[in-house]
Coordinates of C-alpha atoms in Angstrom, one line a residue:
M1 CA -63.4 143.9 -14.2
Q2 CA -67.1 144.2 -13.2
T3 CA -69.1 141.3 -12.0
A4 CA -71.5 139.9 -14.6
S5 CA -75.2 140.4 -14.5
K6 CA -77.4 138.7 -12.0
K7 CA -78.8 136.5 -14.8
V8 CA -75.3 135.2 -15.7
I9 CA -74.4 134.7 -12.0
T10 CA -77.6 132.8 -11.3
G11 CA -77.1 130.7 -14.5
W12 CA -73.6 129.8 -13.4
A13 CA -74.8 128.8 -9.9
M14 CA -77.6 126.7 -11.4
Y15 CA -74.9 124.2 -12.5
D16 CA -74.3 123.5 -8.9
W17 CA -78.1 123.0 -8.5
A18 CA -78.0 120.6 -11.5
N19 CA -74.9 118.4 -10.7
S20 CA -74.9 118.4 -6.9
V21 CA -77.6 115.7 -7.0
Y22 CA -74.8 113.4 -8.0
N23 CA -72.8 114.3 -4.9
L24 CA -75.7 113.8 -2.5
V25 CA -77.8 111.1 -4.0
I26 CA -75.2 109.0 -5.7
T27 CA -72.1 109.3 -3.6
T28 CA -73.6 110.1 -0.2
T29 CA -76.9 108.2 0.3
F30 CA -78.9 106.2 -2.3
F31 CA -76.0 104.5 -4.1
P32 CA -74.1 103.6 -0.9
A33 CA -77.3 102.2 0.6
Y34 CA -78.2 100.2 -2.5
Y35 CA -74.6 99.1 -3.0
A36 CA -74.3 97.9 0.6
A37 CA -77.6 95.9 0.3
I38 CA -76.7 94.3 -3.1
T39 CA -73.0 93.5 -2.3
G40 CA -73.3 92.7 1.4
L41 CA -72.3 89.4 3.1
K42 CA -75.7 87.9 2.4
N43 CA -75.1 87.9 -1.3
F44 CA -71.3 87.8 -1.3
P45 CA -70.1 86.0 1.9
D46 CA -66.5 85.9 0.6
G47 CA -66.5 89.5 -0.5
I48 CA -66.6 90.8 -4.1
Y49 CA -64.4 88.9 -6.5
F50 CA -62.6 91.4 -8.8
L51 CA -59.4 91.2 -10.8
G52 CA -58.3 87.9 -9.3
R53 CA -59.0 88.5 -5.6
H54 CA -61.9 89.1 -3.1
F55 CA -62.5 92.5 -1.7
V56 CA -64.5 94.0 1.2
N57 CA -67.4 95.6 -0.7
T58 CA -66.8 99.2 0.5
E59 CA -63.0 98.7 0.1
L60 CA -63.6 97.9 -3.6
K61 CA -65.9 100.9 -4.0
D62 CA -63.2 103.2 -2.6
Y63 CA -60.6 101.8 -5.0
V64 CA -62.9 102.1 -8.0
L65 CA -63.8 105.7 -7.2
A66 CA -60.1 106.5 -6.5
F67 CA -59.2 105.2 -9.9
G68 CA -61.9 107.4 -11.4
F69 CA -60.4 110.4 -9.7
L70 CA -56.9 109.4 -11.1
I71 CA -58.4 109.4 -14.6
V72 CA -59.8 112.9 -14.0
A73 CA -56.5 114.1 -12.7
I74 CA -54.7 112.8 -15.8
M75 CA -57.3 114.1 -18.3
S76 CA -57.9 117.5 -16.7
P77 CA -54.6 119.2 -17.9
I78 CA -55.3 118.1 -21.5
L79 CA -58.9 119.3 -21.5
S80 CA -58.3 122.5 -19.7
S81 CA -55.5 123.4 -22.2
M82 CA -57.9 122.8 -25.1
A83 CA -60.4 125.0 -23.4
D84 CA -57.8 127.8 -22.7
Y85 CA -56.5 127.8 -26.2
K86 CA -59.7 127.3 -28.1
G87 CA -62.0 129.3 -25.9
N88 CA -64.6 126.4 -25.8
K89 CA -64.7 125.4 -22.2
K90 CA -68.5 125.4 -22.3
N91 CA -68.4 122.5 -24.8
F92 CA -66.2 120.4 -22.6
M93 CA -68.3 121.2 -19.6
R94 CA -71.3 120.0 -21.5
F95 CA -69.7 116.8 -22.6
F96 CA -68.7 115.8 -19.1
C97 CA -72.2 116.8 -17.9
Y98 CA -73.9 114.4 -20.3
M99 CA -71.4 111.6 -19.6
G100 CA -72.0 111.9 -15.8
A101 CA -75.8 112.2 -16.2
A102 CA -76.0 109.2 -18.5
S103 CA -73.9 107.1 -16.1
C104 CA -76.2 107.9 -13.2
S105 CA -79.3 106.9 -15.2
L106 CA -77.7 103.6 -16.3
M107 CA -77.3 102.6 -12.6
F108 CA -81.0 101.7 -12.9
F109 CA -79.8 98.3 -14.3
F110 CA -77.4 97.6 -11.4
D111 CA -78.3 94.5 -9.5
R112 CA -76.5 91.5 -7.8
D113 CA -75.8 90.0 -11.2
H114 CA -74.3 93.2 -12.6
V115 CA -72.0 94.5 -9.9
T116 CA -69.3 95.4 -12.3
L117 CA -71.8 97.5 -14.4
G118 CA -72.8 99.3 -11.2
L119 CA -69.2 100.1 -10.2
M120 CA -68.3 101.2 -13.8
C121 CA -71.3 103.6 -13.9
F122 CA -70.4 104.9 -10.5
M123 CA -66.8 105.6 -11.7
F124 CA -67.9 107.2 -15.0
A125 CA -70.5 109.3 -13.2
G126 CA -67.7 110.6 -11.0
I127 CA -65.5 111.3 -14.0
G128 CA -68.4 113.3 -15.5
F129 CA -69.1 115.2 -12.4
Y130 CA -65.5 116.2 -11.6
G131 CA -64.4 116.5 -15.2
S132 CA -67.0 119.3 -15.7
Q133 CA -66.0 121.0 -12.5
V134 CA -62.7 122.3 -13.8
F135 CA -64.5 124.2 -16.5
Y136 CA -67.3 125.3 -14.2
N137 CA -64.8 126.6 -11.6
S138 CA -62.7 128.4 -14.2
Y139 CA -65.6 130.6 -15.1
L140 CA -65.5 132.2 -11.6
P141 CA -62.8 134.8 -12.2
E142 CA -64.3 135.5 -15.6
I143 CA -67.8 136.4 -14.3
A144 CA -67.0 137.8 -10.8
A145 CA -64.8 140.6 -9.6
E146 CA -62.4 139.7 -6.9
A147 CA -64.4 141.5 -4.2
D148 CA -67.5 139.4 -5.2
Q149 CA -65.9 136.0 -5.6
D150 CA -66.5 134.7 -2.1
R151 CA -70.2 135.7 -2.4
V152 CA -70.6 134.2 -5.9
S153 CA -68.8 131.0 -4.9
A154 CA -71.0 130.6 -1.8
K155 CA -74.1 131.2 -4.0
G156 CA -73.1 128.3 -6.2
Y157 CA -72.7 125.9 -3.3
T158 CA -75.9 127.1 -1.7
F159 CA -77.8 126.5 -4.9
G160 CA -76.2 123.0 -5.0
Y161 CA -77.3 122.2 -1.5
I162 CA -80.9 123.3 -2.0
G163 CA -81.2 121.5 -5.4
S164 CA -79.7 118.3 -4.1
V165 CA -82.0 118.3 -1.0
L166 CA -85.1 118.7 -3.2
M167 CA -84.0 115.7 -5.4
Q168 CA -83.2 113.8 -2.2
M169 CA -86.8 114.4 -0.9
V170 CA -88.2 113.1 -4.2
G171 CA -86.2 109.9 -3.7
F172 CA -87.2 109.7 0.0
A173 CA -90.9 110.0 -1.0
L174 CA -90.4 107.0 -3.4
V175 CA -88.8 105.0 -0.7
I176 CA -91.6 105.7 1.7
F177 CA -94.2 104.9 -0.9
M178 CA -92.6 101.6 -1.8
P179 CA -90.8 100.3 1.4
D180 CA -88.6 97.2 1.3
N181 CA -88.3 97.5 -2.4
P182 CA -85.1 98.3 -4.4
L183 CA -87.1 99.9 -7.2
P184 CA -87.4 103.4 -5.6
L185 CA -83.6 103.6 -5.3
K186 CA -83.1 102.5 -9.0
I187 CA -85.8 105.0 -10.1
T188 CA -83.9 107.7 -8.2
F189 CA -80.7 106.9 -10.1
L190 CA -82.6 107.4 -13.3
L191 CA -84.1 110.7 -12.1
V192 CA -80.7 112.1 -11.0
G193 CA -79.5 111.8 -14.6
V194 CA -82.6 113.6 -16.0
W195 CA -82.3 116.4 -13.3
W196 CA -78.6 116.9 -14.0
V197 CA -79.1 117.3 -17.8
G198 CA -82.3 119.3 -17.5
F199 CA -81.2 122.0 -15.1
A200 CA -77.8 122.2 -16.7
Q201 CA -79.4 123.7 -19.8
I202 CA -80.1 126.9 -17.9
T203 CA -76.3 127.2 -17.3
F204 CA -75.4 126.4 -20.8
N205 CA -77.9 129.0 -22.1
R206 CA -76.8 131.8 -19.8
L207 CA -73.1 131.4 -19.5
P208 CA -71.3 133.6 -22.0
I209 CA -68.8 132.3 -24.5
S210 CA -65.4 132.3 -22.8
S211 CA -63.7 135.6 -23.0
I212 CA -60.6 133.8 -24.1
T213 CA -60.2 134.0 -27.9
E214 CA -58.8 131.1 -29.8
R215 CA -55.0 130.9 -29.7
K216 CA -52.5 128.6 -31.2
A217 CA -51.2 126.0 -28.7
K218 CA -47.5 125.9 -28.2
H219 CA -47.3 122.1 -28.2
H220 CA -49.4 119.1 -29.3
V221 CA -52.7 118.9 -27.6
L222 CA -51.9 115.7 -25.7
V223 CA -48.9 117.3 -24.0
N224 CA -49.7 121.0 -24.1
G225 CA -51.8 120.8 -20.9
F226 CA -49.0 119.2 -18.9
K227 CA -46.6 121.9 -20.3
E228 CA -49.1 124.5 -19.1
L229 CA -49.2 122.9 -15.6
K230 CA -45.4 123.1 -15.6
I231 CA -45.7 126.8 -16.5
V232 CA -48.2 127.2 -13.6
W233 CA -45.8 125.4 -11.3
N234 CA -42.9 127.6 -12.3
Q235 CA -45.0 130.6 -11.5
L236 CA -46.0 129.1 -8.2
K237 CA -42.3 128.9 -7.2
H238 CA -42.3 132.7 -7.1
M239 CA -45.6 132.9 -5.3
P240 CA -44.9 131.7 -1.8
V241 CA -48.3 132.4 -0.4
L242 CA -50.2 130.5 -3.2
K243 CA -47.6 127.6 -3.0
R244 CA -48.1 127.2 0.7
Y245 CA -51.9 127.5 0.4
L246 CA -52.0 124.8 -2.3
T247 CA -49.9 122.5 -0.1
A248 CA -52.3 123.0 2.8
F249 CA -55.3 122.5 0.4
F250 CA -53.7 119.2 -0.8
F251 CA -53.4 117.8 2.6
Y252 CA -56.8 118.8 4.1
S253 CA -58.6 117.8 0.9
M254 CA -57.4 114.3 1.5
G255 CA -59.5 114.3 4.6
V256 CA -62.5 116.5 3.6
Q257 CA -63.3 114.7 0.4
T258 CA -62.8 111.2 1.8
V259 CA -65.1 112.0 4.8
M260 CA -67.8 113.2 2.4
L261 CA -67.5 110.0 0.2
V262 CA -67.4 107.4 3.0
A263 CA -69.4 108.9 5.9
I264 CA -72.6 107.0 5.0
D265 CA -70.6 103.7 4.6
F266 CA -69.7 104.2 8.3
G267 CA -73.3 104.6 9.3
I268 CA -74.3 101.5 7.3
K269 CA -71.5 99.2 8.6
E270 CA -70.9 100.4 12.1
L271 CA -74.3 101.6 13.2
K272 CA -76.6 99.6 10.9
L273 CA -78.7 102.6 10.0
A274 CA -81.8 102.0 7.9
D275 CA -82.1 103.6 4.5
Q276 CA -84.6 106.1 5.7
K277 CA -82.3 107.3 8.5
L278 CA -79.4 107.5 6.1
I279 CA -81.5 109.8 3.8
I280 CA -82.5 112.0 6.8
T281 CA -78.9 112.2 7.8
A282 CA -77.9 113.3 4.3
V283 CA -80.6 116.0 4.3
I284 CA -79.4 117.3 7.7
I285 CA -75.9 117.5 6.3
Q286 CA -77.0 119.5 3.2
L287 CA -79.2 121.9 5.1
V288 CA -76.5 122.7 7.6
A289 CA -74.0 123.0 4.8
I290 CA -76.1 125.9 3.4
V291 CA -75.6 127.8 6.7
G292 CA -72.0 126.8 6.7
A293 CA -71.3 128.1 3.2
I294 CA -73.0 131.5 3.8
G295 CA -71.6 131.8 7.3
M296 CA -68.0 131.1 6.3
S297 CA -68.3 133.7 3.5
K298 CA -69.4 136.3 6.0
L299 CA -66.7 135.3 8.5
S300 CA -64.0 135.5 5.8
A301 CA -64.9 139.1 5.0
R302 CA -64.3 140.0 8.7
F303 CA -61.4 137.7 9.7
G304 CA -59.8 136.8 6.4
N305 CA -60.0 133.6 4.3
V306 CA -56.9 131.8 5.7
N307 CA -57.8 132.5 9.3
V308 CA -61.3 131.1 8.8
L309 CA -59.9 128.0 7.0
I310 CA -57.5 127.4 9.9
F311 CA -60.5 127.4 12.3
T312 CA -62.5 125.1 10.0
V313 CA -59.7 122.6 9.7
L314 CA -59.4 122.5 13.5
L315 CA -63.1 121.6 13.5
W316 CA -62.5 118.8 11.0
I317 CA -59.8 117.4 13.3
G318 CA -62.3 117.3 16.1
V319 CA -65.0 115.7 13.9
C320 CA -62.7 112.9 12.9
I321 CA -61.6 112.2 16.5
A322 CA -65.2 112.3 17.7
G323 CA -66.2 110.0 14.8
Y324 CA -63.9 107.3 15.9
F325 CA -65.7 107.0 19.3
I326 CA -69.4 107.3 18.2
T327 CA -71.5 104.3 19.0
T328 CA -75.1 105.5 18.8
E329 CA -77.5 107.0 16.2
T330 CA -77.7 110.3 18.2
H331 CA -73.9 110.6 18.1
F332 CA -73.9 110.0 14.4
Y333 CA -76.5 112.7 13.8
I334 CA -74.5 115.2 15.9
I335 CA -71.3 114.5 14.0
A336 CA -73.2 114.6 10.7
S337 CA -74.5 118.1 11.6
L338 CA -70.9 119.2 12.3
V339 CA -69.7 117.7 9.0
G340 CA -72.4 119.6 7.1
L341 CA -71.4 122.9 8.9
V342 CA -67.7 122.7 8.0
M343 CA -68.2 120.9 4.6
G344 CA -70.0 123.8 2.9
G345 CA -67.7 126.4 4.3
I346 CA -64.4 124.8 3.5
Q347 CA -65.4 123.9 -0.1
S348 CA -66.7 127.3 -1.0
L349 CA -63.9 129.2 0.8
S350 CA -61.1 127.0 -0.6
R351 CA -62.2 127.8 -4.2
S352 CA -62.6 131.5 -3.7
T353 CA -59.3 131.8 -1.8
Y354 CA -57.4 130.1 -4.6
S355 CA -59.1 132.5 -7.1
K356 CA -58.0 135.5 -5.0
F357 CA -54.4 134.3 -4.8
M358 CA -54.2 133.6 -8.5
P359 CA -52.2 136.1 -10.6
E360 CA -53.9 138.0 -13.3
T361 CA -53.9 135.7 -16.3
K362 CA -55.8 134.7 -19.4
D363 CA -55.2 131.0 -18.7
T364 CA -57.8 130.6 -15.9
A365 CA -58.6 127.0 -17.0
S366 CA -54.9 126.0 -16.6
F367 CA -54.7 127.5 -13.1
F368 CA -58.0 125.9 -12.1
S369 CA -56.8 122.6 -13.7
F370 CA -53.8 122.8 -11.4
Y371 CA -56.2 123.3 -8.5
D372 CA -58.4 120.4 -9.6
V373 CA -55.5 118.1 -10.2
T374 CA -54.2 118.9 -6.7
E375 CA -57.6 118.1 -5.3
K376 CA -58.1 114.9 -7.3
L377 CA -54.7 113.5 -6.4
A378 CA -55.5 114.2 -2.8
I379 CA -58.7 112.3 -3.1
V380 CA -57.0 109.4 -4.7
I381 CA -54.5 109.2 -1.8
G382 CA -57.3 109.7 0.8
L383 CA -59.6 107.1 -0.6
F384 CA -56.9 104.5 -1.3
T385 CA -55.6 105.0 2.3
F386 CA -59.1 104.7 3.8
G387 CA -59.9 101.6 1.7
F388 CA -56.6 99.9 2.4
I389 CA -56.8 100.4 6.1
E390 CA -60.4 99.1 6.1
G391 CA -59.3 96.0 4.2
I392 CA -56.6 95.1 6.8
S393 CA -58.5 96.3 9.9
S394 CA -61.8 98.1 10.0
I395 CA -63.6 101.2 8.8
R396 CA -63.4 102.7 12.3
Q397 CA -59.7 102.5 12.2
S398 CA -59.6 104.2 8.8
I399 CA -61.2 107.3 10.3
L400 CA -58.1 107.9 12.5
S401 CA -55.9 108.0 9.4
L402 CA -57.7 111.1 8.2
V403 CA -56.6 113.1 11.3
V404 CA -53.1 113.0 10.0
F405 CA -54.1 114.6 6.7
F406 CA -56.0 117.4 8.5
V407 CA -53.1 118.1 10.9
L408 CA -50.7 118.5 8.0
G409 CA -53.2 120.8 6.3
F410 CA -53.5 122.8 9.5
V411 CA -49.7 123.2 9.8
W412 CA -49.4 124.5 6.2
L413 CA -52.3 126.9 6.7
L414 CA -50.4 128.4 9.6
L415 CA -47.4 128.7 7.4
T416 CA -49.6 130.4 4.8
S417 CA -50.9 132.8 7.3
A418 CA -47.4 133.7 8.5
K419 CA -46.3 134.4 5.0
L420 CA -49.3 136.5 4.3
K421 CA -48.3 138.9 7.1
T422 CA -45.1 139.7 5.3
S423 CA -46.6 139.6 1.8
K424 CA -48.0 142.4 -0.4
I425 CA -51.2 140.3 -0.6
A426 CA -52.0 140.9 3.1

């Protein structure tokens, strides 16, 4: 196949521009900062009371977000099957986009008297974001030839980092203009929803109708997706390289995604960083991530995807070990820069590597559903583990648990590399 026109590729990448503001503003900086201020010991000295017991505030946030990821993992096979068989993945992508954007905007009403509302909006925003990703990702093999998939995937992440930083700067300006006031943070939540929906229209207007024509599903819609995952799994049994790669991806995703979701909580709790410094840190991470995404793409062309991923996971292991020992702001900024460098590269390269290892198939959404279910279940385990360890000890101790996940991912990448050398894919 030939890669689609520049207009289509740019339109696809613009969805990263649109929805990445959720990842940066909601999960990484403004919401964690606002949540910490609202739910801290000053307002809730005994912790947050929820479902019959008191929780450490960030522990509860981790559990709620993990539950949201579990919902996405369960729903993804059903929705991707519907997209595969009816050829309407754009409609599902649009639905989750609007759900996520609306949830972000509704966070405007989150305060100390409406903690449950804030947490539910946080969860549904995540469901909207990640629910739309399975359809967004599944467009990649449809619009880009295999030789261009690393480049196109990196372009999406690069657009996402640039767009999210711009939205971050808008929020930062509001915080500077109205210091010591929660209103700028709440206004930013509202603007994130508007940004997400607004720029997503470019994607929806430019992406073609899926090349998959409507087909009759073999089973009822509620079970067909799981049957499709079983079919994918049966194919994976005869694809040792892809099976080993997915196992590696499962383990190192537990670490990568958890670090991205809890890093700012560490800065707030352990280092007592002010909101302005947290925002600056997030901007540093995103700007460095642009370099990381582009750099990893170029390195993969020279050294191979799996070899670059092995090196990247080694860096992640070093980041986690170093993170356990940091005690100053300067240390935190250095570690944050390293996180940004490896964050962009590993996300982009993981997606394109999976796309390359996939067999030729019409059921791209089913294969990417398997990929996304793998990632979401990894995040559920990672977040739950992190929150549980924090609840019984401290957030600093939780960081060490992530090293185990990265080491397991590293080992399976080595096994993938070894199998590649004897495979026809090499």
